[in-house]
Short mmCIF file of C-alpha atoms in Angstrom, two decimals:
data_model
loop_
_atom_site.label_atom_id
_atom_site.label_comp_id
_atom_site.label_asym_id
_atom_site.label_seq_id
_atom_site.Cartn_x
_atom_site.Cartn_y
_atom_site.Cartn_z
CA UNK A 387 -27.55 -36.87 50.32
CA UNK A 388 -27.12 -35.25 46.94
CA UNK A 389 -25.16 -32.10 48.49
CA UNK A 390 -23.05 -35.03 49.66
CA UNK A 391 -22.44 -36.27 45.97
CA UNK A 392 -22.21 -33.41 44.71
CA UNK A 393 -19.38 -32.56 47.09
CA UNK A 394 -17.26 -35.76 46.57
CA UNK A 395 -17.52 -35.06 43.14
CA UNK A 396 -16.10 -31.40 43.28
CA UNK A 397 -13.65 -32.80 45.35
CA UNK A 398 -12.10 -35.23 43.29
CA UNK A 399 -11.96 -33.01 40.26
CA UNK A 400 -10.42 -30.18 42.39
CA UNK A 401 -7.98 -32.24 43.62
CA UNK A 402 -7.42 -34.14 40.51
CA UNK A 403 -6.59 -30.71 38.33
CA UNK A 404 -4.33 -30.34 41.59
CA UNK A 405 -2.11 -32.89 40.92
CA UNK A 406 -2.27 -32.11 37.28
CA UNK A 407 -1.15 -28.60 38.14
CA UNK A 408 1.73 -29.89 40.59
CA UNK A 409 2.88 -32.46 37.68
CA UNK A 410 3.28 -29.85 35.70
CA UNK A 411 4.75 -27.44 37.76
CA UNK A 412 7.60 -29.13 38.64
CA UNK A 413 8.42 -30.14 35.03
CA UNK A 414 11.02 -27.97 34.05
CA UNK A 415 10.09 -26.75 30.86
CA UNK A 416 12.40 -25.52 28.43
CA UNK A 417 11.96 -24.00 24.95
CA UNK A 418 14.91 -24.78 22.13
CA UNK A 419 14.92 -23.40 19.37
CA UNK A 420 11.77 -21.89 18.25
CA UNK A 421 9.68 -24.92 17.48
CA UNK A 422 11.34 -27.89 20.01
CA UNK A 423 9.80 -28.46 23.31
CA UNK A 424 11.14 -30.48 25.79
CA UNK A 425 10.92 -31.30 29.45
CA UNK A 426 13.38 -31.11 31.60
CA UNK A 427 15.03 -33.90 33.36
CA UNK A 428 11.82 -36.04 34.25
CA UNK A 429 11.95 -38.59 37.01
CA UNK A 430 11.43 -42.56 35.44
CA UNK A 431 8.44 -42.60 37.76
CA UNK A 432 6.41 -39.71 35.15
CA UNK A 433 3.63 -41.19 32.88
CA UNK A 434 4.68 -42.52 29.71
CA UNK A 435 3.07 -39.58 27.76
CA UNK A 436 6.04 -37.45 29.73
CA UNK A 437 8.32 -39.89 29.26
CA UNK A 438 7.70 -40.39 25.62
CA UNK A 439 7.29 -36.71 24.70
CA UNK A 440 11.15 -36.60 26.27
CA UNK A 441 12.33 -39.41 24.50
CA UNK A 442 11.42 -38.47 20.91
CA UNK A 443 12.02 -34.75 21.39
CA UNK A 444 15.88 -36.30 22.80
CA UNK A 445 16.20 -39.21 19.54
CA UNK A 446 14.35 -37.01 17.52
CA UNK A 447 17.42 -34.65 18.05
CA UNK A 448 19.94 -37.17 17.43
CA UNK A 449 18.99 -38.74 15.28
CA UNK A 450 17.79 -35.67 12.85
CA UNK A 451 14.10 -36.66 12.35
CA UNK A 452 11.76 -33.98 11.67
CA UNK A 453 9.26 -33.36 14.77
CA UNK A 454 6.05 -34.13 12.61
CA UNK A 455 7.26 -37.28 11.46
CA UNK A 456 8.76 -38.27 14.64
CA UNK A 457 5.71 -37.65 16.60
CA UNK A 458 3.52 -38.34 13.55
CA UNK A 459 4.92 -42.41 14.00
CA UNK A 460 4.02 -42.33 17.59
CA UNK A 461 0.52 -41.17 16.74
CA UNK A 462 -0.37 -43.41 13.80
CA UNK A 463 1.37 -46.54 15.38
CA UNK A 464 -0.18 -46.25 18.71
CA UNK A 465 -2.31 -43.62 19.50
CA UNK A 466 0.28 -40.99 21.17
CA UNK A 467 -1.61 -37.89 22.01
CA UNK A 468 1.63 -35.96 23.30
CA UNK A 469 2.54 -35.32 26.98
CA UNK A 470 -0.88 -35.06 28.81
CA UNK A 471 -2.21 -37.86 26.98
CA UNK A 472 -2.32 -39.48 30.21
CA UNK A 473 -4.40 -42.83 29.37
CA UNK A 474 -1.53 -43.76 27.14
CA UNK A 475 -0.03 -46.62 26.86
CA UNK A 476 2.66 -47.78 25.20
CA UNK A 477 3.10 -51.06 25.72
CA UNK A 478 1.18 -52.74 22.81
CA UNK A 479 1.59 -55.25 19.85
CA UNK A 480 0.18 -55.63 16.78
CA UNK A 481 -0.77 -58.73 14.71
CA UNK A 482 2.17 -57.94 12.82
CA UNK A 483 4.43 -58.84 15.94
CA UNK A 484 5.86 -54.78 16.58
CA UNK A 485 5.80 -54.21 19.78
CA UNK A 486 6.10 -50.41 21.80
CA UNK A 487 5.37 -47.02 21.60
CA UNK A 488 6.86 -47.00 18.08
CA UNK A 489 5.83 -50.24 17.26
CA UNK A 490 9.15 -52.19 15.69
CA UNK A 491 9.75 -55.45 15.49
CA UNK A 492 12.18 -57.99 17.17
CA UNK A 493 14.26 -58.86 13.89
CA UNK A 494 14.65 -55.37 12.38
CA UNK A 495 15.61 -53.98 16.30
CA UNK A 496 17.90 -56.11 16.23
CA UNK A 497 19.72 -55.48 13.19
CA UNK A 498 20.35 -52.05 15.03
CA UNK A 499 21.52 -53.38 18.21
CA UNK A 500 24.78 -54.51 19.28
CA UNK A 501 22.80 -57.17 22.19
CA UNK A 502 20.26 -59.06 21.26
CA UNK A 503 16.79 -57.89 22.16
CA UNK A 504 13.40 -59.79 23.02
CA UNK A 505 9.56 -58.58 22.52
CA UNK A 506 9.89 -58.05 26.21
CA UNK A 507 12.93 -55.07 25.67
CA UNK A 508 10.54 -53.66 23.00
CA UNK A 509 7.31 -53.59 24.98
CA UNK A 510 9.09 -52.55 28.77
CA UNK A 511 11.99 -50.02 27.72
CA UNK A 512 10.24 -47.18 26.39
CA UNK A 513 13.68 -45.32 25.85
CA UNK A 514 15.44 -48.29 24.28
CA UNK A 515 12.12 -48.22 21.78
CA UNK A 516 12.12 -44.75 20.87
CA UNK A 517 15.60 -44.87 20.64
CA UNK A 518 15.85 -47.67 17.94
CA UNK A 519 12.90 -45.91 16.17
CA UNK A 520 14.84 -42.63 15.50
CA UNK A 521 17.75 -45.09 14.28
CA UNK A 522 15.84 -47.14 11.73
CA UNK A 523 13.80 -44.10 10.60
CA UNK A 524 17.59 -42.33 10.02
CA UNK A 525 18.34 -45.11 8.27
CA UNK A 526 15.59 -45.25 6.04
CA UNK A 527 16.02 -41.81 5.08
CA UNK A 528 19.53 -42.05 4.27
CA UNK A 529 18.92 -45.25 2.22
CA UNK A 530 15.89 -44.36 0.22
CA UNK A 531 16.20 -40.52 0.21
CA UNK A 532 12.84 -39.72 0.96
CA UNK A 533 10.53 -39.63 4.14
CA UNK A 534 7.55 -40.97 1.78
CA UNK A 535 10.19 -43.64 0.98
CA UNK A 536 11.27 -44.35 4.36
CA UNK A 537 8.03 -44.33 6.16
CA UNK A 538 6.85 -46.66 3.78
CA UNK A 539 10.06 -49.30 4.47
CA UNK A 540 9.12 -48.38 8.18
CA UNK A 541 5.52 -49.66 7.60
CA UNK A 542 6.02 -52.28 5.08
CA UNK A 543 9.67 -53.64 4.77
CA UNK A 544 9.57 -52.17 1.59
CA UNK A 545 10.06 -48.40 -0.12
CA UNK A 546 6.53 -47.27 -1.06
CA UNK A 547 4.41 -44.90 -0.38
CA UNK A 548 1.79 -45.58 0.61
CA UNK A 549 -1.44 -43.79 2.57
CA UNK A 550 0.47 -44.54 6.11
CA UNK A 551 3.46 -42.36 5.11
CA UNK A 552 1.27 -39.49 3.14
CA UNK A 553 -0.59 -39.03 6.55
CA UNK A 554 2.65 -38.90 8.60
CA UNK A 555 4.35 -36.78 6.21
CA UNK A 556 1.63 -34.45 6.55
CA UNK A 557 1.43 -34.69 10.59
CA UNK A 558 0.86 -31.35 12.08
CA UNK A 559 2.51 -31.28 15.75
CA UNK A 560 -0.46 -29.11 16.90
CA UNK A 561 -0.83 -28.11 20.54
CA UNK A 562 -1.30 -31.05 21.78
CA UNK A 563 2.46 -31.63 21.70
CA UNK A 564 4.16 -28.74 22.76
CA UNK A 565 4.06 -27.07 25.86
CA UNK A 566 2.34 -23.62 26.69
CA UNK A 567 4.83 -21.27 27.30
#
């Protein structure tokens, strides 16, 4: 009975690194630039760690954000490990009423939108959340001059800085977020 076990168990870990391996195998990876890593065009059906890695490394583009402070929001707002972070989730609120991956809330989103948007856009459209993000951060920089500054609007409402936009000024995008190449 416990060579049975034993068995089942080697079996679902062989076949779960498997999968892991096929997921990642038919990512198509591509390297920009020296220090931008971005999957290819991923299917809507990846996990939301894919999906969000894409997203920000796309906005993060865009929008001009620095990686480390793009990713660094992410990761202090809700927990984003990068792309194989696979428990992740990014569908959560706060007590402050954000709501997403990048945590924002319904009144400021929709000062940057030209429809008007419900928790429910915030918390289901992980693209439309990321998106916004990249915006309000741009426009936070711009308007304060400072990622301290901005981070702290981001956090507060107002331009401080404070501990949350020391640590996410000093975010290191360590392996976790890039792809091996």
């Amino acid at each position: 009975m416990k060579k049975i076990h034993t068995f089942i168990i080697l079996f679902i870990f062989s076949f779960s690194f498997i999968i892991s391996l096929i997921l990642y195998n038919n990512l198509k990876i591509n390297i920009e630039d020296n220090d931008t890593t971005h999957l290819g065009d991923v299917s809507i059906e990846a996990p939301p760690s894919i999906l969000l890695f894409n997203y920000i490394n796309q906005y993060s583009k865009e929008y001009n954000i620095p990686k480390n402070i793009a990713f660094g929001v992410a990761h202090k707002e809700t927990g984003y490990n990068g792309p194989f972070h696979w428990e992740y989730n990014p569908k959560q609120s706060s007590y402050a009423n954000a709501y997403g991956a990048m945590q924002i809330q319904v009144p400021t989103a929709n000062m940057f939108s030209n429809k008007k948007l419900t928790k429910a856009d915030l918390l289901n459209d992980l693209e439309l959340n990321v998106k916004l993000s990249m915006e309000i951060l741009r426009y936070l920089k711009n308007k304060y001059g400072s990622w301290e500054l901005a981070l702290g609007a981001y956090n507060t409402g107002k331009p401080i800085i404070n501990q949350y936009a020391q640590q996410i000024v000093q975010f290191k995008c360590n392996n976790k977020f890039k792809n091996p190449s």
